[in-house]
Coordinates of C-alpha atoms and ligand atoms in Angstrom, one line a residue:
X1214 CA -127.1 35.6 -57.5
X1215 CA -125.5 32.2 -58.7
X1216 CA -126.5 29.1 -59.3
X1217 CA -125.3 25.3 -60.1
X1218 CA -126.5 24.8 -64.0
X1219 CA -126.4 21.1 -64.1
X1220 CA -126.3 21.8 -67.9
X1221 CA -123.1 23.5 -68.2
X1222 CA -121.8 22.0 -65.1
X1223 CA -121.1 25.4 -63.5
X1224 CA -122.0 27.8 -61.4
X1225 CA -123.5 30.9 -63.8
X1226 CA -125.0 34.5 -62.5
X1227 CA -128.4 33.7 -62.7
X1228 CA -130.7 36.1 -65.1
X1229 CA -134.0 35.2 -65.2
X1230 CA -135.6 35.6 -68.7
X1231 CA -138.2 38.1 -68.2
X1232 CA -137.3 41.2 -65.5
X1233 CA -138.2 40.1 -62.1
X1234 CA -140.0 37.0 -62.6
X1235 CA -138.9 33.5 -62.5
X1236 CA -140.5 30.7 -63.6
X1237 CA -140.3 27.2 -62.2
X1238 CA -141.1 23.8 -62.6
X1239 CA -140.3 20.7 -59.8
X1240 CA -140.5 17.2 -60.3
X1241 CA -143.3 16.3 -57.5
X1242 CA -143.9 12.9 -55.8
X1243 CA -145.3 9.7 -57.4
X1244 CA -148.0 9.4 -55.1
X1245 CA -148.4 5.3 -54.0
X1246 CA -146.5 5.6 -50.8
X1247 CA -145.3 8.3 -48.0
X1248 CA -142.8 10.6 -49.0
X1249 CA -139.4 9.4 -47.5
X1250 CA -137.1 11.5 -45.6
X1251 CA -135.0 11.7 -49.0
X1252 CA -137.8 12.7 -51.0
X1253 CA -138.5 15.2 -48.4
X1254 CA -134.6 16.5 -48.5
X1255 CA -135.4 17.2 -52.2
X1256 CA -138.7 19.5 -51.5
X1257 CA -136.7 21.4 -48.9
X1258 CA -133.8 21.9 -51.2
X1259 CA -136.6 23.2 -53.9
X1260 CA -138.3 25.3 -50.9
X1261 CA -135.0 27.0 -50.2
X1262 CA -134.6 28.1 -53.4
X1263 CA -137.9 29.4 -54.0
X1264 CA -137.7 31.5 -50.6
X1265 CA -134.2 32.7 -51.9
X1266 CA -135.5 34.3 -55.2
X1267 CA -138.3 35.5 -53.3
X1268 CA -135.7 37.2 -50.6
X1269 CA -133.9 38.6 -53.4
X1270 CA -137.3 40.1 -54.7
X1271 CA -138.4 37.8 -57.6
X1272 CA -142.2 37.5 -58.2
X1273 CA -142.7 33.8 -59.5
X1274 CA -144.6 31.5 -60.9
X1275 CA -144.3 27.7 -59.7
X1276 CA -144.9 24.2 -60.6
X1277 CA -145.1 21.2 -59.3
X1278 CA -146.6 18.0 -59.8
X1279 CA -148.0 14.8 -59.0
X1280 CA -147.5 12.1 -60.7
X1281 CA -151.1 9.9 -60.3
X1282 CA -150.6 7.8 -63.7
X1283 CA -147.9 6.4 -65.4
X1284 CA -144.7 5.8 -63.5
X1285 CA -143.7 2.0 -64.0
X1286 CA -142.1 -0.6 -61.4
X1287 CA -139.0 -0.4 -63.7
X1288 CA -137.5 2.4 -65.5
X1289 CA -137.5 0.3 -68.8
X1290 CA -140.8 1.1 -69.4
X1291 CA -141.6 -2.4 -68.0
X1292 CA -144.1 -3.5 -65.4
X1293 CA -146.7 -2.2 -63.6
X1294 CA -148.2 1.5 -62.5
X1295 CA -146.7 1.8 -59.3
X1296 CA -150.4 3.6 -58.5
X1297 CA -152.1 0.8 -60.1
X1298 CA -149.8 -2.2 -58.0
X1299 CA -150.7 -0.3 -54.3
X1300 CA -154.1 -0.4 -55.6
X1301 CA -154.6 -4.0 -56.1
X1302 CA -152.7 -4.8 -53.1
X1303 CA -154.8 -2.0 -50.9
X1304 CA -157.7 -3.3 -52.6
X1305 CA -158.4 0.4 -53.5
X1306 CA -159.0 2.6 -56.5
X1307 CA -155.8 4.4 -57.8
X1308 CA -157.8 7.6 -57.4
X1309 CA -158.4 6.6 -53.1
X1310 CA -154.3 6.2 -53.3
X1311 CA -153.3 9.0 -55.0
X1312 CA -155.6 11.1 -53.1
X1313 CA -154.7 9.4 -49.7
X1314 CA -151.1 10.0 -49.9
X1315 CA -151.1 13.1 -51.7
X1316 CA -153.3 14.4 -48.6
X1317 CA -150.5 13.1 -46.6
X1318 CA -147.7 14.7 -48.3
X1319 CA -148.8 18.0 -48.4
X1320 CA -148.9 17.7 -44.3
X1321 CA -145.3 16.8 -44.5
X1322 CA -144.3 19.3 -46.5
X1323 CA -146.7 21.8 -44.6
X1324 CA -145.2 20.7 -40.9
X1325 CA -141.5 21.2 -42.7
X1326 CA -142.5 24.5 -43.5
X1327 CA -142.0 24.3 -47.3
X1328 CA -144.6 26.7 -49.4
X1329 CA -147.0 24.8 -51.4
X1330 CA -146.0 25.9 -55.2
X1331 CA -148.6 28.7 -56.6
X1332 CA -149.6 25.4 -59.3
X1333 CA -150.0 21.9 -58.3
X1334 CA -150.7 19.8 -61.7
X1335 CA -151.9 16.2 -61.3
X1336 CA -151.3 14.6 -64.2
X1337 CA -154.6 12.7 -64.6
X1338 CA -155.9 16.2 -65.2
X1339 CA -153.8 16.4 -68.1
X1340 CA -154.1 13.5 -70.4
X1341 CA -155.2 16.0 -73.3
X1342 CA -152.0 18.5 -73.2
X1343 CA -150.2 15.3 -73.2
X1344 CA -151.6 13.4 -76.2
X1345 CA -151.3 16.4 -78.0
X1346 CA -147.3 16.8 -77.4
X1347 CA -146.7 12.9 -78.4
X1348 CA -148.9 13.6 -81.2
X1349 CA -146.4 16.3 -82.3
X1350 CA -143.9 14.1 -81.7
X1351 CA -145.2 11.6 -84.0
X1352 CA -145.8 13.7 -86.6
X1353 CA -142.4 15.1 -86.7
X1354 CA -140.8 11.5 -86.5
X1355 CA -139.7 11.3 -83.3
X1356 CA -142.1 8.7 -82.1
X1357 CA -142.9 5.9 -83.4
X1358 CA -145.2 3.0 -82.4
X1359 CA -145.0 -0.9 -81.6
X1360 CA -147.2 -3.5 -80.2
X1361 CA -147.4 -2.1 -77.0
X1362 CA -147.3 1.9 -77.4
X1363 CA -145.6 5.0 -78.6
X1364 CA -141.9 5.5 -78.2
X1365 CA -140.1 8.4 -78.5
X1366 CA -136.6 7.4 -80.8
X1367 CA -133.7 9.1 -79.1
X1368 CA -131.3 8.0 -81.9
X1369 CA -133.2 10.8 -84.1
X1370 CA -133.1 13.3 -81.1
X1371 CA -129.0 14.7 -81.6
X1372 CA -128.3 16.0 -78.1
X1373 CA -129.6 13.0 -76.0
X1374 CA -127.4 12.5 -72.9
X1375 CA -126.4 16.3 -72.9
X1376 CA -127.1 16.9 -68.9
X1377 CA -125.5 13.8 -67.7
X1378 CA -122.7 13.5 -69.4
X1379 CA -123.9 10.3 -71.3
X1380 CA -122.5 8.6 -74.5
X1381 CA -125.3 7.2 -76.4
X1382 CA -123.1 3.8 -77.9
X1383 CA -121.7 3.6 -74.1
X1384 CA -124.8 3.5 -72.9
X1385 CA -125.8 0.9 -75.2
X1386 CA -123.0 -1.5 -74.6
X1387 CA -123.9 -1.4 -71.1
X1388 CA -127.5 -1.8 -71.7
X1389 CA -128.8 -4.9 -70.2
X1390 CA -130.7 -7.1 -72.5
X1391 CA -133.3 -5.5 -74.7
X1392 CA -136.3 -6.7 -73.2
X1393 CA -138.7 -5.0 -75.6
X1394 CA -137.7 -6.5 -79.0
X1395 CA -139.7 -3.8 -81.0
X1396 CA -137.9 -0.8 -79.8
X1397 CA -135.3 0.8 -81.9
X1398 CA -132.9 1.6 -79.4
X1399 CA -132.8 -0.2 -75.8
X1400 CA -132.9 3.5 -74.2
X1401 CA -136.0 4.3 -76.5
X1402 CA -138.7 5.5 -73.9
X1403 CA -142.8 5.1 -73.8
X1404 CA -144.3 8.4 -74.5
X1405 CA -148.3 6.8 -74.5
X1406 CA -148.5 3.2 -73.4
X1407 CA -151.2 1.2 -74.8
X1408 CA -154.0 -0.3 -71.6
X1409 CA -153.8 -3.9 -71.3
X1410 CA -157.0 -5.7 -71.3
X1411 CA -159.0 -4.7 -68.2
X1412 CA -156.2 -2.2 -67.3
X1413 CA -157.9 0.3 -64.6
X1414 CA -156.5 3.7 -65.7
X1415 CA -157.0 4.5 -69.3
X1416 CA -157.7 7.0 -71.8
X1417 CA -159.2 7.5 -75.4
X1418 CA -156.0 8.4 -77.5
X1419 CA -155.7 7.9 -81.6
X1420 CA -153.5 4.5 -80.8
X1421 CA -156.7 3.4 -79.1
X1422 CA -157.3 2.7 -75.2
X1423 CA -153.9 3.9 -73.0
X1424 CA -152.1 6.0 -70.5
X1425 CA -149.3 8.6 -70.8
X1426 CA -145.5 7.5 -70.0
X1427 CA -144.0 8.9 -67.2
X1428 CA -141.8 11.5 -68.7
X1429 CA -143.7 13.3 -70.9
X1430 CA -146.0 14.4 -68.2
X1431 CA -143.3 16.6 -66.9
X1432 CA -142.8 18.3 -70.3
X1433 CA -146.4 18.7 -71.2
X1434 CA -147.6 20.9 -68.0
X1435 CA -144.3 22.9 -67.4
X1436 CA -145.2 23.9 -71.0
X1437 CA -148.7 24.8 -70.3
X1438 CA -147.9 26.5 -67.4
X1439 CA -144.8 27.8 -68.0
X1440 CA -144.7 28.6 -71.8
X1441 CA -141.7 27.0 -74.3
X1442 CA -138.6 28.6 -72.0
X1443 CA -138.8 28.9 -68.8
X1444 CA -136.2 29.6 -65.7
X1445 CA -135.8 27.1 -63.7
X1446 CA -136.8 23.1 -63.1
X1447 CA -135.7 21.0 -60.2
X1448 CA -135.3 17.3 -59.0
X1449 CA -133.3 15.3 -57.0
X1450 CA -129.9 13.8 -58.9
X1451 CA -131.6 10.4 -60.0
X1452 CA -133.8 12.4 -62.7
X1453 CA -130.3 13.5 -64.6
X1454 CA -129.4 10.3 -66.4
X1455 CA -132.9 9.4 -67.7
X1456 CA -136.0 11.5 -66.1
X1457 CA -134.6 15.1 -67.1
X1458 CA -132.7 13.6 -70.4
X1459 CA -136.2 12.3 -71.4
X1460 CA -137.4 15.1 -70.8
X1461 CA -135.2 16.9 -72.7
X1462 CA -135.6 15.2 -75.7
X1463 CA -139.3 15.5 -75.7
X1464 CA -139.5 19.2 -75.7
X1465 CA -136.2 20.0 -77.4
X1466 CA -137.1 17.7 -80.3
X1467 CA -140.7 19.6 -80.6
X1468 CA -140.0 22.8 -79.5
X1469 CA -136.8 22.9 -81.7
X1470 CA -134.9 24.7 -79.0
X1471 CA -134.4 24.1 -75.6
X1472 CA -137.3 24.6 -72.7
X1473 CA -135.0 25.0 -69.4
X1474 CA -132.6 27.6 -68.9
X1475 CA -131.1 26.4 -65.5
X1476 CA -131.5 22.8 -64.3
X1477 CA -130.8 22.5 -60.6
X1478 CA -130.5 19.2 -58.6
X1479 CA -130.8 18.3 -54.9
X1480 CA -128.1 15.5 -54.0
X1481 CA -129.2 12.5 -52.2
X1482 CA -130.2 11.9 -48.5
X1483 CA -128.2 8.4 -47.3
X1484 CA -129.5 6.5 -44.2
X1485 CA -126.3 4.8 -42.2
X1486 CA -123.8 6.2 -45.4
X1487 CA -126.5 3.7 -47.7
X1488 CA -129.1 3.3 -49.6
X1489 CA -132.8 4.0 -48.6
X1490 CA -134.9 0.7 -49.6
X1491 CA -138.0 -0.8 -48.1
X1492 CA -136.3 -3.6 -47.4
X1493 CA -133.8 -2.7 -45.6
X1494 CA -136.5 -1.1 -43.3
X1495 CA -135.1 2.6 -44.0
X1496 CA -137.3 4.2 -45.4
X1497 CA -137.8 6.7 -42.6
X1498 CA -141.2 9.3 -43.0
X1499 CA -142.0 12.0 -41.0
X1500 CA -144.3 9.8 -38.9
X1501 CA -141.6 7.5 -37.6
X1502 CA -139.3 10.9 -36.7
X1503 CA -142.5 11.8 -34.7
X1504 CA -142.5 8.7 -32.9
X1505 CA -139.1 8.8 -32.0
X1506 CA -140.0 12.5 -30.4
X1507 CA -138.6 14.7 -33.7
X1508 CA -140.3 17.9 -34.9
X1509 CA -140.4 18.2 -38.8
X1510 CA -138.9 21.4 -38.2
X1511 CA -135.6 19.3 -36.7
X1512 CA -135.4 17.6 -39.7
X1513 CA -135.6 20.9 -41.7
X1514 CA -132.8 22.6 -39.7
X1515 CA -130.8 19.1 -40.2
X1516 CA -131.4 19.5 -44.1
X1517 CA -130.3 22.9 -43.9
X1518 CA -127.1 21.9 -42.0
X1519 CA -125.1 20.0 -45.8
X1520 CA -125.6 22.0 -49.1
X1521 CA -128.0 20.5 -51.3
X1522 CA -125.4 19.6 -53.7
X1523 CA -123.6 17.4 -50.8
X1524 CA -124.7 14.2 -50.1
X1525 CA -125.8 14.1 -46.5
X1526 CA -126.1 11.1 -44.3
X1527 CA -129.0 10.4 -41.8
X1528 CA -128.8 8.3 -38.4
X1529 CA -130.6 8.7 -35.7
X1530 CA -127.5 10.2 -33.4
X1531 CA -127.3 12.8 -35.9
X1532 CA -131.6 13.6 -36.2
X1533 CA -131.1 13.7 -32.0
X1534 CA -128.3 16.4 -32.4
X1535 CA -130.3 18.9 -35.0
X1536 CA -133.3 18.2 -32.4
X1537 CA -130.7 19.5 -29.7
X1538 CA -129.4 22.0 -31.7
X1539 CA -132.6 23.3 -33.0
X1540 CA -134.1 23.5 -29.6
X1541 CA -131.1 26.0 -28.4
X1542 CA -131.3 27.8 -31.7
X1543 CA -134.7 28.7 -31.2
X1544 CA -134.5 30.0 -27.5
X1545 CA -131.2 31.5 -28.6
X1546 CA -133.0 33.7 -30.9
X1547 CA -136.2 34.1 -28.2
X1548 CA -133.3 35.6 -25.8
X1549 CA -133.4 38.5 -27.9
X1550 CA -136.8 39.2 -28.6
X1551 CA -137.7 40.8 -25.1
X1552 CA -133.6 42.0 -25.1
X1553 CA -133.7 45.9 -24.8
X1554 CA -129.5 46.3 -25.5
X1555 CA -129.4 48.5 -28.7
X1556 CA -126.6 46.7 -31.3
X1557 CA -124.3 49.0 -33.6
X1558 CA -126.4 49.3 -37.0
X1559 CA -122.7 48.3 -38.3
X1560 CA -123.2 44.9 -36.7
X1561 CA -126.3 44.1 -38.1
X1562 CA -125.7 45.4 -41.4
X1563 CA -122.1 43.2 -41.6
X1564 CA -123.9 40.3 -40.6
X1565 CA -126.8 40.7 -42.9
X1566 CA -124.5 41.4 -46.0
X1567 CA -122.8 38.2 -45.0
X1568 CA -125.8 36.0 -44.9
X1569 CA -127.3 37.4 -47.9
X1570 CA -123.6 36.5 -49.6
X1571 CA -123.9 33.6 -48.5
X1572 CA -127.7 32.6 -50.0
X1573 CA -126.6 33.8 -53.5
X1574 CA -123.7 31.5 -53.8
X1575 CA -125.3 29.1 -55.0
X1576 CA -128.0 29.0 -51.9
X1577 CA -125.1 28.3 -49.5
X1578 CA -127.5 27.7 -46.6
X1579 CA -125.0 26.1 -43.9
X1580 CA -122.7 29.0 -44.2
X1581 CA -126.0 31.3 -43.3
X1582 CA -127.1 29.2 -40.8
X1583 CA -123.9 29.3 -39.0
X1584 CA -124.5 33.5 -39.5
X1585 CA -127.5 33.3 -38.5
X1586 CA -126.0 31.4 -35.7
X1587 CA -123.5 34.4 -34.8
X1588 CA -126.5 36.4 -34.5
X1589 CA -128.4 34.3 -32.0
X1590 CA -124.9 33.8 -30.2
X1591 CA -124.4 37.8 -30.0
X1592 CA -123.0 38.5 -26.2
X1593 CA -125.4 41.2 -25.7
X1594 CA -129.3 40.6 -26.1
X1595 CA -131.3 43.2 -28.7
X1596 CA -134.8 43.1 -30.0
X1597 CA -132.7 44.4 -33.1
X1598 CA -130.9 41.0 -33.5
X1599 CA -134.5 39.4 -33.8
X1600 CA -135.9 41.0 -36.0
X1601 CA -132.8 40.5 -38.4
X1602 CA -133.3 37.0 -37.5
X1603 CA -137.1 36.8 -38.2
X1604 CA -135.5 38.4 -41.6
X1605 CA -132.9 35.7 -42.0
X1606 CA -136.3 33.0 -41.6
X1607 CA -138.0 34.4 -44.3
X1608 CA -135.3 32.0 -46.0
X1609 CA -134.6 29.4 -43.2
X1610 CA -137.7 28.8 -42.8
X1611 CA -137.4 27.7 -39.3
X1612 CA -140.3 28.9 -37.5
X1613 CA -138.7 31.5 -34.9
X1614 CA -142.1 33.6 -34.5
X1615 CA -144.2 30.5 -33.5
X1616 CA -141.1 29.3 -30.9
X1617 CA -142.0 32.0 -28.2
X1618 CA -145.4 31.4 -26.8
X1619 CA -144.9 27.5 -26.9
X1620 CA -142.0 27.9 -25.3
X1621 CA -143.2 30.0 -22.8
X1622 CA -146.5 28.6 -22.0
X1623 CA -146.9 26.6 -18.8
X1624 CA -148.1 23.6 -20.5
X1625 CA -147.2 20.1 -18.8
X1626 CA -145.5 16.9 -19.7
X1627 CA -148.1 14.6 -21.9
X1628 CA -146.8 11.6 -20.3
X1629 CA -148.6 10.9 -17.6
X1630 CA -146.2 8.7 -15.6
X1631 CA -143.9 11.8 -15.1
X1632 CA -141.8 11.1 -12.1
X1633 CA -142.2 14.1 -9.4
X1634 CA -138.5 14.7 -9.6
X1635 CA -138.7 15.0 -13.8
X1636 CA -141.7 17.3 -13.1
X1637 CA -140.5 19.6 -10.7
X1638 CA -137.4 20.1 -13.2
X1639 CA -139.6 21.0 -15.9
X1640 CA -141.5 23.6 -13.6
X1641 CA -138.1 24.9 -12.5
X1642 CA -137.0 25.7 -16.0
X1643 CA -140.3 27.3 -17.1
X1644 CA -139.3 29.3 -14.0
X1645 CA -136.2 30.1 -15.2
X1646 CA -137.6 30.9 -19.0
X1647 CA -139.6 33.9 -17.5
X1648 CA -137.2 35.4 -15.4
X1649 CA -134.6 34.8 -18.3
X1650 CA -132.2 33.2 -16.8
X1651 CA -131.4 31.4 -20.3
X1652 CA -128.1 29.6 -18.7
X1653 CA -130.4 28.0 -15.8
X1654 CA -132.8 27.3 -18.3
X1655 CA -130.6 25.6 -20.6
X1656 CA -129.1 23.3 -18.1
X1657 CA -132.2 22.1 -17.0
X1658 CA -132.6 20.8 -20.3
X1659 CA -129.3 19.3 -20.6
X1660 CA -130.0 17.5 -17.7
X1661 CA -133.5 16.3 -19.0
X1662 CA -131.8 15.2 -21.5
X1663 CA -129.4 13.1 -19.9
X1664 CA -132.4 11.7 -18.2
X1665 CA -133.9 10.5 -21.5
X1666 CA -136.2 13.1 -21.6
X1667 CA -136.3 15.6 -24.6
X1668 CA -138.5 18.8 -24.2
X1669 CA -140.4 19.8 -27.5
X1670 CA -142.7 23.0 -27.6
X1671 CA -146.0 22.6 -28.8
X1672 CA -148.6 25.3 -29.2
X1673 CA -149.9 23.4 -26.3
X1674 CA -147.0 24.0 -24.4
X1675 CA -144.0 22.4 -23.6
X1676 CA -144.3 18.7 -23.8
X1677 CA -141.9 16.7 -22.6
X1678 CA -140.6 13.3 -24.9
X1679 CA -139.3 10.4 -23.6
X1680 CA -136.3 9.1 -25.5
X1681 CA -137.3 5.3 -27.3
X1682 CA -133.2 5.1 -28.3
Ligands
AMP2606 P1 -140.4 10.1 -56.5 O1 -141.7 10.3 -55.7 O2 -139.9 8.7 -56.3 O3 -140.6 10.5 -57.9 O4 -139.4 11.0 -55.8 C1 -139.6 12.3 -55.4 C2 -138.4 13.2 -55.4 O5 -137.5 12.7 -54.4 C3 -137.6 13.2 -56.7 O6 -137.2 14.5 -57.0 C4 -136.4 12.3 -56.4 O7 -135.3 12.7 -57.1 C5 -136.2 12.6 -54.9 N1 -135.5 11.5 -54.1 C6 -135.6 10.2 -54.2 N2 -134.8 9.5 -53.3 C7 -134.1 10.5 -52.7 C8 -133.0 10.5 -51.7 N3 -132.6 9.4 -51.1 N4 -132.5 11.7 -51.3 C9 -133.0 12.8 -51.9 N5 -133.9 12.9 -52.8 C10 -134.5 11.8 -53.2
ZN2607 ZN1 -140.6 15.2 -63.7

């Protein structure tokens, strides 16, 4: 299998560094808002590759975590907890927040069908692993401390800016103005910040009352979990130029050698070929693709549709074509499942050699999508083909063995102010669904469709959407 090192800036044949078992760490969400469709992009790129090593027969052991403390408004260090700000303007505790959305995450990532990591760390629950790697640190003159905390001095650290690419005196001409007068180097970066009178998150530490800097959480429970080299650790790109350099220096200037064999990176999600801010307005979660009549798993298939090292760009036109194509992928594959037609075992073995090509380049997951397409597309009908299918899901993750009884079930519209005519379509195609006549059944939907009225299949059922846009 290969992957993207964003190390070495190739692809290399992956060898994990004990026989048959990987280990992995993920960068997790900051916990003080919803997870945005881009964040989510991320966790499905991470959930692809987990199922991948797991196809190819990997045992593993994987973490993620959740960042509950210490990630600042501003990346220089500057500002406030981003948990502590949501806080005082929820009039909450941090703890309510970070438990509130974390709650809420995990039913994102749950309804997109990506598998909870085996450990989730928070990193309130490890103050102590951290305070003991910034006291290394400190003893081995790497940090040093000012007014206002412990920093960890990157000039003494000689690879920093290895994985991005970054020249340390380029980086400081560009730096904007030093805002911290005490720091050695503008790029120097808290490793314990010290609590500000009456600050609501704080622990004991030998620099007196404080709370860990966001970077060196990351590098304290990988190595607790992981050990002092481990496989794999994942993020999304905007962790390479500081995050994952951090990062680096932390555990490469205690550990003496380095921690991560391959670093892999999801590229970004764009909304309308921009940005994602808050003010812009967005910020899309998986509750506002609900309320436009999206399934998660519509958003999943999208994701899957760009490689994770391609940018990808999200507008709703697009979100309403995945739901389309999603919709016929899934009855597609159902048109097997019942099929009795017997396929060559040639056939099925071309086209799984193909797929499984494809997922060990470098998890190439459009080109096997567009296989596993072939197979749902296959002129004659075969239990066979969906069963390889159900095999090709195992990675895809798309949730073909829950699509048949929702889809068959004679559930009715939710919407109450159905019009007879919309009804009598929808009865007509459930009609059609049992007696397979897939080609009736699939312009029924079309012409739904056209009618502003989507079709989603719910263990209840099938439910039919209207169309807001
Ligand atoms: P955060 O909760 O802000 O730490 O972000 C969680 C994850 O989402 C990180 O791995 C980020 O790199 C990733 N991320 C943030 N914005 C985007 C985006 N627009 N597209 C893809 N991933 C993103
Ligand atoms: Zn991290």
């Amino acid at each position: 299998m290969k992957v993207y090192n964003t190390l070495t800036r190739k692809k290399e044949e992956f060898e994990s560094i004990q026989s048959g078992k990987v280990r992995i760490y993920s960068c997790g969400p900051t916990v003080y808002n919803y997870a945005h469709v881009g964040n989510l992009r991320t966790y499905v790129f991470m959930d692809i590759l987990r199922r991948v090593l797991k196809y190819e027969g990997y045992e593993f052991k994987h973490v993620m975590n959740i960042t509950d403390v210490g990630h600042l408004v501003s990346d220089a260090d500057e500002g406030e907890d981003k948990l502590v700000k949501t806080a005082k303007e929820q009039k909450k505790s941090p703890w309510e927040i970070a438990d509130y959305y974390t709650r809420i995450f995990f039913e994102d990532i749950d309804s997109l069908n990506i598998e909870r990591p085996e450990i989730i760390a928070k990193a309130t629950e490890h103050i102590k692993e951290m305070l003991e790697f910034v006291e290394g640190l400190v003893e081995m003159g790497y940090g040093y401390e000012t007014s206002d905390g412990i920093y960890f001095d990157i000039g003494k650290f000689e690879g920093y800016g290895k994985l991005s690419g970054i020249n340390l005196e380029e980086q400081l001409a560009g730096a904007r103005v030093n805002v911290n007068e005490e720091k050695r180097h503008p790029a120097d970066f808290a490793l314990w910040k010290k609590a500000p009178k009456g600050h609501i998150m704080q622990w004991p530490s030998p620099w007196g009352m404080g709370y860990p800097g966001w970077h060196i959480e990351c590098s304290a429970m990988g190595r607790k979990y992981l050990g002092d080299f481990f496989d794999i650790h994942t993020g999304g790109v905007d962790h390479i130029p500081i995050h994952h350099e951090n990062e680096i220096a932390q555990s490469e200037a205690l550990l003496g050698k380095p921690a991560v064999k391959y670093w892999m990176h999801g590229e970004f999600l764009l909304v309308d070929n921009g940005k994602m801010s808050k003010s812009l307005g967005n910020t899309y979660t998986i509750a506002d693709l609900k309320k436009k009549g999206f399934s998660s798993l519509a958003y999943r298939y999208f994701c899957l549709n760009a490689h994770y090292r391609n940018k990808l760009n999200f507008t709703w036109e697009a979100m309403k074509a995945a739901q389309v194509s999603y919709d016929r992928f899934l009855e597609g594959a159902l048109a097997h499942k019942k099929a009795i037609n017997s396929v060559p075992s040639e056939v099925i073995a071309a086209f799984k050699k193909e797929f499984e090509e494809a997922i060990t380049d470098d998890l190439n997951i459009p080109k096997a999508l567009g296989i596993a397409w072939n197979v749902v597309r296959y002129d004659s009908k075969s239990k066979e083909l969906y069963d390889l299918l159900m095999e090709f899901d195992n990675v895809l993750g798309l949730g073909i063995d829950k699509a048949e009884e929702k889809a068959l079930d004679e559930g009715k519209g939710s919407y109450d102010e159905l019009s007879p005519e919309i009804q009598e379509l929808i009865d007509k195609r459930q009609k059609a669904r049992k007696e397979k006549s897939w080609k009736v059944a699939d312009e029924i939907r079309d012409k739904l469709k056209d009618m502003g009225i989507l079709l989603e299949d719910t263990p209840q059922g099938v439910k039919a959407v209207k169309r807001d846009s």
